[in-house]
Structures are given as structure tokens and as C-alpha cells.
Tab-separated table of C-alpha atoms and ligand atoms in Angstrom:
chain	number	residue	atom	x	y	z
A	36	UNK	CA	95.730	101.099	110.489
A	37	UNK	CA	97.827	101.392	107.299
A	38	UNK	CA	96.492	104.915	106.757
A	39	UNK	CA	97.574	105.959	110.253
A	40	UNK	CA	101.043	104.501	109.691
A	41	UNK	CA	101.409	106.279	106.350
A	42	UNK	CA	100.336	109.635	107.801
A	43	UNK	CA	102.646	109.337	110.800
A	44	UNK	CA	105.727	108.156	108.903
A	45	UNK	CA	105.410	110.856	106.249
A	46	UNK	CA	105.192	113.707	108.783
A	47	UNK	CA	108.204	115.978	109.396
A	48	UNK	CA	109.844	115.535	112.806
A	49	UNK	CA	113.610	115.616	113.256
A	50	UNK	CA	114.724	115.593	116.916
A	51	UNK	CA	113.759	118.856	118.629
A	52	UNK	CA	111.225	119.769	115.911
A	53	UNK	CA	108.488	117.188	116.472
A	54	UNK	CA	105.438	119.490	116.632
A	55	UNK	CA	103.995	118.409	113.262
A	56	UNK	CA	103.984	114.810	114.525
A	57	UNK	CA	102.605	115.538	117.993
A	58	UNK	CA	99.860	117.756	116.515
A	59	UNK	CA	98.869	114.937	114.169
A	60	UNK	CA	98.741	112.420	117.032
A	61	UNK	CA	96.769	114.817	119.249
A	62	UNK	CA	94.155	115.064	116.503
A	63	UNK	CA	94.034	111.248	116.122
A	64	UNK	CA	93.479	110.560	119.844
A	65	UNK	CA	91.570	113.613	121.048
A	66	UNK	CA	88.316	111.706	121.614
A	67	UNK	CA	89.960	108.693	123.251
A	68	UNK	CA	91.969	110.189	126.114
A	69	UNK	CA	90.674	111.554	129.433
A	70	UNK	CA	93.369	114.222	129.433
A	71	UNK	CA	96.012	115.385	126.946
A	72	UNK	CA	98.885	117.704	127.780
A	73	UNK	CA	102.286	118.759	126.452
A	74	UNK	CA	105.342	119.360	128.631
A	75	UNK	CA	108.342	121.688	128.275
A	76	UNK	CA	110.375	119.326	126.078
A	77	UNK	CA	107.364	118.847	123.796
A	78	UNK	CA	106.311	115.373	124.945
A	79	UNK	CA	102.631	114.718	124.235
A	80	UNK	CA	101.085	112.960	127.239
A	81	UNK	CA	97.656	111.322	126.930
A	82	UNK	CA	96.072	109.906	130.075
A	83	UNK	CA	93.451	107.165	130.242
A	84	UNK	CA	92.097	106.718	133.757
A	85	UNK	CA	91.915	103.236	135.270
A	86	UNK	CA	90.270	101.762	138.349
A	87	UNK	CA	91.376	102.973	141.819
A	88	UNK	CA	93.170	99.679	142.604
A	89	UNK	CA	95.199	99.789	139.379
A	90	UNK	CA	98.793	100.965	138.868
A	91	UNK	CA	100.317	103.819	136.855
A	92	UNK	CA	101.798	102.622	133.555
A	93	UNK	CA	103.859	104.835	131.258
A	94	UNK	CA	103.953	103.671	127.650
A	95	UNK	CA	106.487	105.605	125.537
A	96	UNK	CA	107.036	105.851	121.792
A	97	UNK	CA	109.248	108.530	120.287
A	98	UNK	CA	108.003	111.033	117.750
A	99	UNK	CA	111.383	112.252	116.486
A	100	UNK	CA	113.312	110.840	113.537
A	101	UNK	CA	116.950	111.001	112.515
A	102	UNK	CA	117.937	113.818	110.164
A	103	UNK	CA	120.516	116.470	109.334
A	104	UNK	CA	121.248	120.088	110.249
A	105	UNK	CA	122.783	122.650	107.877
A	106	UNK	CA	126.197	123.847	109.100
A	107	UNK	CA	127.441	125.953	106.146
A	108	UNK	CA	126.331	127.309	102.772
A	109	UNK	CA	129.042	127.937	100.150
A	110	UNK	CA	129.251	130.602	97.397
A	111	UNK	CA	127.691	128.306	94.811
A	112	UNK	CA	124.733	127.459	97.056
A	113	UNK	CA	125.809	123.972	98.138
A	114	UNK	CA	125.020	123.066	101.753
A	115	UNK	CA	127.236	121.277	104.245
A	116	UNK	CA	125.589	119.432	107.113
A	117	UNK	CA	125.957	117.505	110.354
A	118	UNK	CA	123.934	114.513	111.533
A	119	UNK	CA	120.995	114.603	113.967
A	120	UNK	CA	121.023	111.164	115.597
A	121	UNK	CA	122.617	108.003	114.211
A	122	UNK	CA	122.824	108.495	110.462
A	123	UNK	CA	124.252	105.636	108.368
A	124	UNK	CA	126.750	107.050	105.890
A	125	UNK	CA	126.174	104.218	103.395
A	126	UNK	CA	122.515	105.271	103.012
A	127	UNK	CA	123.253	108.899	102.113
A	128	UNK	CA	124.783	109.302	98.628
A	129	UNK	CA	121.991	109.987	96.123
A	130	UNK	CA	119.294	110.190	98.778
A	131	UNK	CA	117.145	113.265	99.330
A	132	UNK	CA	116.429	115.538	102.270
A	133	UNK	CA	113.359	117.654	102.972
A	134	UNK	CA	113.240	120.806	105.078
A	135	UNK	CA	110.287	122.148	107.074
A	136	UNK	CA	109.243	124.544	104.284
A	137	UNK	CA	109.191	121.728	101.721
A	138	UNK	CA	112.573	122.447	100.126
A	139	UNK	CA	114.100	119.262	98.694
A	140	UNK	CA	117.821	118.603	98.339
A	141	UNK	CA	120.016	115.823	96.932
A	142	UNK	CA	122.937	114.492	98.980
A	143	UNK	CA	126.056	113.664	97.021
A	144	UNK	CA	129.773	113.147	97.551
A	145	UNK	CA	132.685	115.366	96.539
A	146	UNK	CA	133.999	114.223	93.166
A	147	UNK	CA	137.327	112.740	94.221
A	148	UNK	CA	136.037	110.823	97.233
A	149	UNK	CA	136.516	107.048	97.319
A	150	UNK	CA	133.707	104.990	98.845
A	151	UNK	CA	135.809	103.714	101.706
A	152	UNK	CA	136.880	107.182	102.788
A	153	UNK	CA	133.345	108.533	102.826
A	154	UNK	CA	132.668	110.720	105.870
A	155	UNK	CA	130.027	113.373	106.524
A	156	UNK	CA	132.401	116.221	105.659
A	157	UNK	CA	132.901	114.780	102.151
A	158	UNK	CA	129.177	115.113	101.457
A	159	UNK	CA	127.086	118.108	100.434
A	160	UNK	CA	123.434	118.894	99.687
A	161	UNK	CA	122.310	120.387	96.374
A	162	UNK	CA	118.960	122.220	96.588
A	163	UNK	CA	119.134	123.478	93.005
A	164	UNK	CA	120.414	126.932	93.943
A	165	UNK	CA	123.068	128.681	91.795
A	166	UNK	CA	124.481	130.922	94.547
A	167	UNK	CA	124.517	131.408	98.306
A	168	UNK	CA	121.978	134.235	97.901
A	169	UNK	CA	119.584	131.972	96.042
A	170	UNK	CA	120.065	129.179	98.603
A	171	UNK	CA	119.285	131.641	101.406
A	172	UNK	CA	115.846	132.236	99.854
A	173	UNK	CA	115.001	128.649	100.861
A	174	UNK	CA	117.156	127.590	103.817
A	175	UNK	CA	119.353	128.908	106.626
A	176	UNK	CA	122.345	127.611	108.594
A	177	UNK	CA	120.908	125.768	111.591
A	178	UNK	CA	117.879	124.411	109.773
A	179	UNK	CA	116.971	120.757	110.353
A	180	UNK	CA	116.053	118.365	107.547
A	181	UNK	CA	114.770	114.785	107.298
A	182	UNK	CA	115.387	111.988	104.821
A	183	UNK	CA	112.708	112.260	102.172
A	184	UNK	CA	111.202	108.973	101.013
A	185	UNK	CA	107.676	107.796	100.135
A	186	UNK	CA	105.656	105.248	102.066
A	187	UNK	CA	105.136	101.929	100.252
A	188	UNK	CA	102.579	99.211	100.992
A	189	UNK	CA	104.099	95.848	100.020
A	190	UNK	CA	101.061	93.891	101.214
A	191	UNK	CA	101.821	92.283	104.570
A	192	UNK	CA	104.859	94.484	104.925
A	193	UNK	CA	105.253	98.249	104.896
A	194	UNK	CA	108.258	100.413	104.045
A	195	UNK	CA	108.921	104.052	104.885
A	196	UNK	CA	111.307	106.524	106.356
A	197	UNK	CA	110.781	107.101	110.101
A	198	UNK	CA	109.177	103.728	110.908
A	199	UNK	CA	111.625	104.321	113.802
A	200	UNK	CA	109.584	105.191	115.730
A	201	UNK	CA	106.305	106.336	114.186
A	202	UNK	CA	105.368	102.636	114.091
A	203	UNK	CA	105.612	102.664	117.894
A	204	UNK	CA	103.429	105.802	117.911
A	205	UNK	CA	100.925	104.043	115.614
A	206	UNK	CA	100.812	101.043	117.994
A	207	UNK	CA	99.938	103.358	120.904
A	208	UNK	CA	97.349	105.315	118.869
A	209	UNK	CA	95.677	102.043	117.842
A	210	UNK	CA	95.796	100.638	121.387
A	211	UNK	CA	94.257	103.811	122.807
A	212	UNK	CA	91.392	103.541	120.308
A	213	UNK	CA	90.634	100.006	121.430
A	214	UNK	CA	90.806	100.481	125.215
A	215	UNK	CA	87.755	101.101	127.319
A	216	UNK	CA	87.799	101.020	131.136
A	217	UNK	CA	91.402	99.895	131.630
A	218	UNK	CA	92.334	98.352	134.963
A	219	UNK	CA	95.490	100.471	135.217
A	220	UNK	CA	95.848	104.212	134.674
A	221	UNK	CA	97.668	104.611	131.379
A	222	UNK	CA	100.012	107.383	130.307
A	223	UNK	CA	100.591	107.229	126.587
A	224	UNK	CA	103.666	109.381	126.102
A	225	UNK	CA	104.728	110.433	122.618
A	226	UNK	CA	108.270	111.453	123.454
A	227	UNK	CA	110.738	113.859	121.853
A	228	UNK	CA	114.495	113.767	121.210
A	229	UNK	CA	115.001	110.005	121.634
A	230	UNK	CA	117.448	109.787	118.754
A	231	UNK	CA	119.840	112.255	120.405
A	232	UNK	CA	119.833	110.640	123.860
A	233	UNK	CA	116.390	109.634	125.246
A	234	UNK	CA	115.834	113.205	126.405
A	235	UNK	CA	112.057	113.608	126.290
A	236	UNK	CA	111.404	110.308	128.069
A	237	UNK	CA	113.641	111.436	130.926
A	238	UNK	CA	111.575	114.501	131.859
A	239	UNK	CA	108.253	112.781	131.145
A	240	UNK	CA	109.062	109.878	133.481
A	241	UNK	CA	110.234	112.295	136.174
A	242	UNK	CA	106.890	114.121	136.020
A	243	UNK	CA	104.649	111.061	135.790
A	244	UNK	CA	106.385	108.831	138.386
A	245	UNK	CA	105.012	105.606	136.872
A	246	UNK	CA	104.860	102.232	138.656
A	247	UNK	CA	105.773	100.526	135.384
A	248	UNK	CA	107.544	101.795	132.247
A	249	UNK	CA	107.152	100.262	128.800
A	250	UNK	CA	108.869	101.635	125.694
A	251	UNK	CA	107.691	100.773	122.189
A	252	UNK	CA	110.388	101.020	119.585
A	253	UNK	CA	111.850	99.215	116.586
A	254	UNK	CA	114.593	96.630	116.873
A	255	UNK	CA	116.928	95.016	114.343
A	256	UNK	CA	116.423	91.592	112.754
A	257	UNK	CA	118.826	88.800	111.881
A	258	UNK	CA	116.890	87.442	108.911
A	259	UNK	CA	118.478	89.173	105.907
A	260	UNK	CA	121.405	87.940	103.751
A	261	UNK	CA	124.608	87.558	105.820
A	262	UNK	CA	122.967	89.420	108.710
A	263	UNK	CA	124.674	89.795	112.081
A	264	UNK	CA	123.454	86.712	114.025
A	265	UNK	CA	120.319	87.728	115.946
A	266	UNK	CA	117.260	85.654	116.885
A	267	UNK	CA	114.654	88.294	115.883
A	268	UNK	CA	112.857	87.777	112.561
A	269	UNK	CA	110.346	89.884	110.682
A	270	UNK	CA	106.850	88.361	110.907
A	271	UNK	CA	107.515	86.247	114.009
A	272	UNK	CA	105.639	88.511	116.435
A	273	UNK	CA	106.264	91.165	119.069
A	274	UNK	CA	109.860	91.181	120.323
A	275	UNK	CA	110.201	91.210	124.113
A	276	UNK	CA	113.453	92.882	125.025
A	277	UNK	CA	115.872	91.207	127.399
A	278	UNK	CA	118.724	93.683	127.051
A	279	UNK	CA	120.217	96.465	124.934
A	280	UNK	CA	122.870	99.132	125.622
A	281	UNK	CA	120.463	101.286	127.612
A	282	UNK	CA	118.478	98.761	129.646
A	283	UNK	CA	118.355	95.339	131.222
A	284	UNK	CA	114.619	94.719	131.248
A	285	UNK	CA	113.316	94.171	134.766
A	286	UNK	CA	112.973	90.356	135.061
A	287	UNK	CA	109.417	90.527	136.409
A	288	UNK	CA	108.344	92.932	133.658
A	289	UNK	CA	109.894	90.736	130.962
A	290	UNK	CA	108.327	87.612	132.504
A	291	UNK	CA	104.936	89.344	132.698
A	292	UNK	CA	105.103	90.127	128.971
A	293	UNK	CA	105.985	86.508	128.146
A	294	UNK	CA	103.192	85.195	130.355
A	295	UNK	CA	100.605	87.529	128.795
A	296	UNK	CA	101.666	86.487	125.276
A	297	UNK	CA	101.465	82.799	126.240
A	298	UNK	CA	98.004	83.060	127.838
A	299	UNK	CA	96.524	85.310	125.139
A	300	UNK	CA	98.111	83.533	122.182
A	301	UNK	CA	100.052	86.610	121.038
A	302	UNK	CA	103.021	85.697	118.798
A	303	UNK	CA	106.283	86.811	120.416
A	304	UNK	CA	110.046	86.352	120.292
A	305	UNK	CA	112.837	87.217	122.716
A	306	UNK	CA	115.192	90.040	121.787
A	307	UNK	CA	118.779	90.700	122.804
A	308	UNK	CA	120.059	93.788	121.000
A	309	UNK	CA	123.837	94.048	120.893
A	310	UNK	CA	123.903	97.813	120.388
A	311	UNK	CA	121.243	100.513	120.645
A	312	UNK	CA	118.733	101.730	123.191
A	313	UNK	CA	115.178	102.937	123.735
A	314	UNK	CA	113.251	105.352	125.950
A	315	UNK	CA	113.075	102.606	128.618
A	316	UNK	CA	116.774	103.307	129.197
A	317	UNK	CA	115.842	106.732	130.578
A	318	UNK	CA	112.592	105.706	132.267
A	319	UNK	CA	114.012	102.895	134.421
A	320	UNK	CA	116.591	105.135	136.118
A	321	UNK	CA	114.146	107.979	136.756
A	322	UNK	CA	113.898	109.146	140.420
A	323	UNK	CA	114.301	106.058	142.645
A	324	UNK	CA	113.926	103.706	139.676
A	325	UNK	CA	110.995	102.355	137.658
A	326	UNK	CA	110.550	98.655	136.743
A	327	UNK	CA	110.692	98.807	132.959
A	328	UNK	CA	110.715	96.804	129.774
A	329	UNK	CA	110.445	97.283	126.040
A	330	UNK	CA	108.127	95.892	123.395
A	331	UNK	CA	110.059	95.999	120.143
A	332	UNK	CA	108.634	96.079	116.651
A	333	UNK	CA	111.031	94.072	114.437
A	334	UNK	CA	112.297	96.236	111.591
A	335	UNK	CA	114.736	95.746	108.739
A	336	UNK	CA	117.042	98.534	107.549
A	337	UNK	CA	116.721	100.644	110.723
A	338	UNK	CA	118.109	104.177	110.316
A	339	UNK	CA	117.923	103.983	106.542
A	340	UNK	CA	115.171	105.853	104.609
A	341	UNK	CA	113.490	102.479	103.880
A	342	UNK	CA	112.644	100.837	107.191
A	343	UNK	CA	110.473	97.723	106.792
A	344	UNK	CA	107.949	96.288	109.268
A	345	UNK	CA	105.448	93.430	109.167
A	346	UNK	CA	101.776	94.187	109.888
A	347	UNK	CA	101.334	90.943	111.853
A	348	UNK	CA	104.121	92.003	114.218
A	349	UNK	CA	102.523	95.442	114.605
A	350	UNK	CA	99.211	93.784	115.498
A	351	UNK	CA	100.925	91.556	118.070
A	352	UNK	CA	102.477	94.649	119.685
A	353	UNK	CA	99.052	96.341	119.915
A	354	UNK	CA	97.618	93.193	121.542
A	355	UNK	CA	100.451	93.066	124.083
A	356	UNK	CA	99.937	96.735	125.025
A	357	UNK	CA	96.222	96.027	125.555
A	358	UNK	CA	97.039	92.965	127.704
A	359	UNK	CA	99.429	94.960	129.924
A	360	UNK	CA	96.857	97.750	130.278
A	361	UNK	CA	94.373	95.246	131.778
A	362	UNK	CA	96.878	93.139	133.743
A	363	UNK	CA	96.681	92.761	137.509
A	364	UNK	CA	100.054	94.182	138.529
A	365	UNK	CA	99.636	93.648	142.284
A	366	UNK	CA	102.653	91.680	143.434
A	367	UNK	CA	104.302	91.920	140.006
A	368	UNK	CA	105.831	95.384	140.418
B	125	CO	CO1	116.338	105.157	116.060
B	126	ZN	ZN1	113.681	104.433	117.821
């Protein structure tokens, strides 16, 4: 599974430009799904048929990653940029961006800027050009870039850019490989534009009309030095969401997840996220409402270019997806 995670995290996919990622996933799952389609917003939807008495479950993991967009190119060939999604300013100075054509740039701050007054408009990108004309050979205003950083295998733990949310995609790819004859009909949706407002999940849920919605996404942890107090720890299992800014998990869906973990011996922890959201925020208010919940993969350093996950947690999340796929949902939702 490490190879799948490395391939997915290293792919290029800022919000709105996820086709490299969805093409990669389509190739990975093409022999496992009964049907694969793409919708207008670019969501990749893979269907696995269940038994006639089963329910319709939509699992969602987002394919997009945070990034930047070029807003201006000056006479000397330096680029100015705006954020795509929630970019942490403290992670930017000295980091690198990559554009779709492979162009690499270094982000740095204007010379006189003090750390505490650092804002996006005090930063620029240097792609090694000596003039605007030379810069225009490689990039254009309006081009999207991602934060460029290698994947690293630390043993039980993995680090990369875009673990948010390619790790969720990897969980769904792995689950799909291991499912045969599910009880419920499963829609594995690899969504687009989550980082800019849960946009892909909204149209996908509207089209699918699921009986149950489950998002897979990263969540924060409270286990690092002087961390904001939070009960989630890396390596302590799948995190079952209770609440975040976008969703109060449906009590019966949350309870079902807890019960499945208890009966199947899957390590789990409860998650209350003070700020942030996932695709379930869009799914649960689709049409007349969809009972929804979220399985979170604990991650350190979310929205930095070095997001860290634990392989044991990833495994637990795969096991929980498989358990939900086979669960008898009659009377639950
Ligand atoms: Co995110
Ligand atoms: Zn995410």
C-alpha cells in the first residue's frame, strides 16, 4: 500500500485541476469496479454493486490539494501569487512550488519584511527567470501550482505533501481492492475542489442520492509539543468524527462506526475538531438530507508540505470502510 500512497501523494492536483490524480486512480481501480464515470465537476465515481436488499452508500475522499495561483509577473521575472485553499503562511518561506509543466519555483519574502508582518503579498516566487519574457516561456498568469516536496517512508509513519487527502483516496482504493460481493451498493467518489469549499462532493451527492454518506479525510492531532488540546493521537486508530465546522455526525452513523470497531476489534478514537470541515459537510445537506459521518485519518502538520500519517491508522480506516460496506443498515438509517 506504501507504493499506492507514494504515487497518489506525488501526483499534481490543485483544486480544479485534479485530472492527473483521477486518471491515476481510474487506472488503479479499473478492474475492481462495476462501473466508473466522471461528472461535470470532475468527480470520479466508481460503483460496486451490492445485494438488492442493501442500501446506497457514498464514500468520499477528495483528490485536490492546496496550492497557489499566479496573479502577476514583474519585469524581472518574479511571480506574485494568491492561495488556493487554506495555505499556512508559516510553511511558505523557502519552500518550493511545482507547476503542471514541471517548472519549479522558490517562495521567498521581500527583503525588508519582518516575520510577524508576513502576508501573502509580501511573498514572491523565483523560477530562475531573468525577465518577464523569460518567465513567460514557462508560466502564465492564472496558472496553478502545488507545494513541491518528496514522499518519505519513516517506517511505521509516512510523510508527504498532499496526504490531505490522497491518504483518504488510498484508503478507498485499498478497500475497493479487498471487497467482493458487498451487502450494500457502494459509490466510491473521488471528489474535486474540497479545499475551496466542498464543491465536488455537493454535485456528486446530489446525483447519487445516497442513503448514507461517509467522508474520508485527515484530521489534526493533539500529540505534538505544546499542541492545542485535542484527544486524537497518531497511531491510536481510525478517528470517528463527532463534530467539526461543517458537520455534526448523525448520531446513528457515529454509533454504528463505534459498534463496528468494537465488534471487529478495529482500533478507534473519537474526534472533535474545533475548526475545519470535510466533504460530509456538503453530503449531509444534499437534497432532503443524508445521514452522514466521517472517518478521519489522524495527521500531523496538516496543510504543510510535510503531512505525517501512521500506517496502522490507515489500516484501521480501511477495515472500518470494509465493515460499513458489509453492515446491515436496515433500521440504522
Ligand atoms: Co485540507
Ligand atoms: Zn482534506
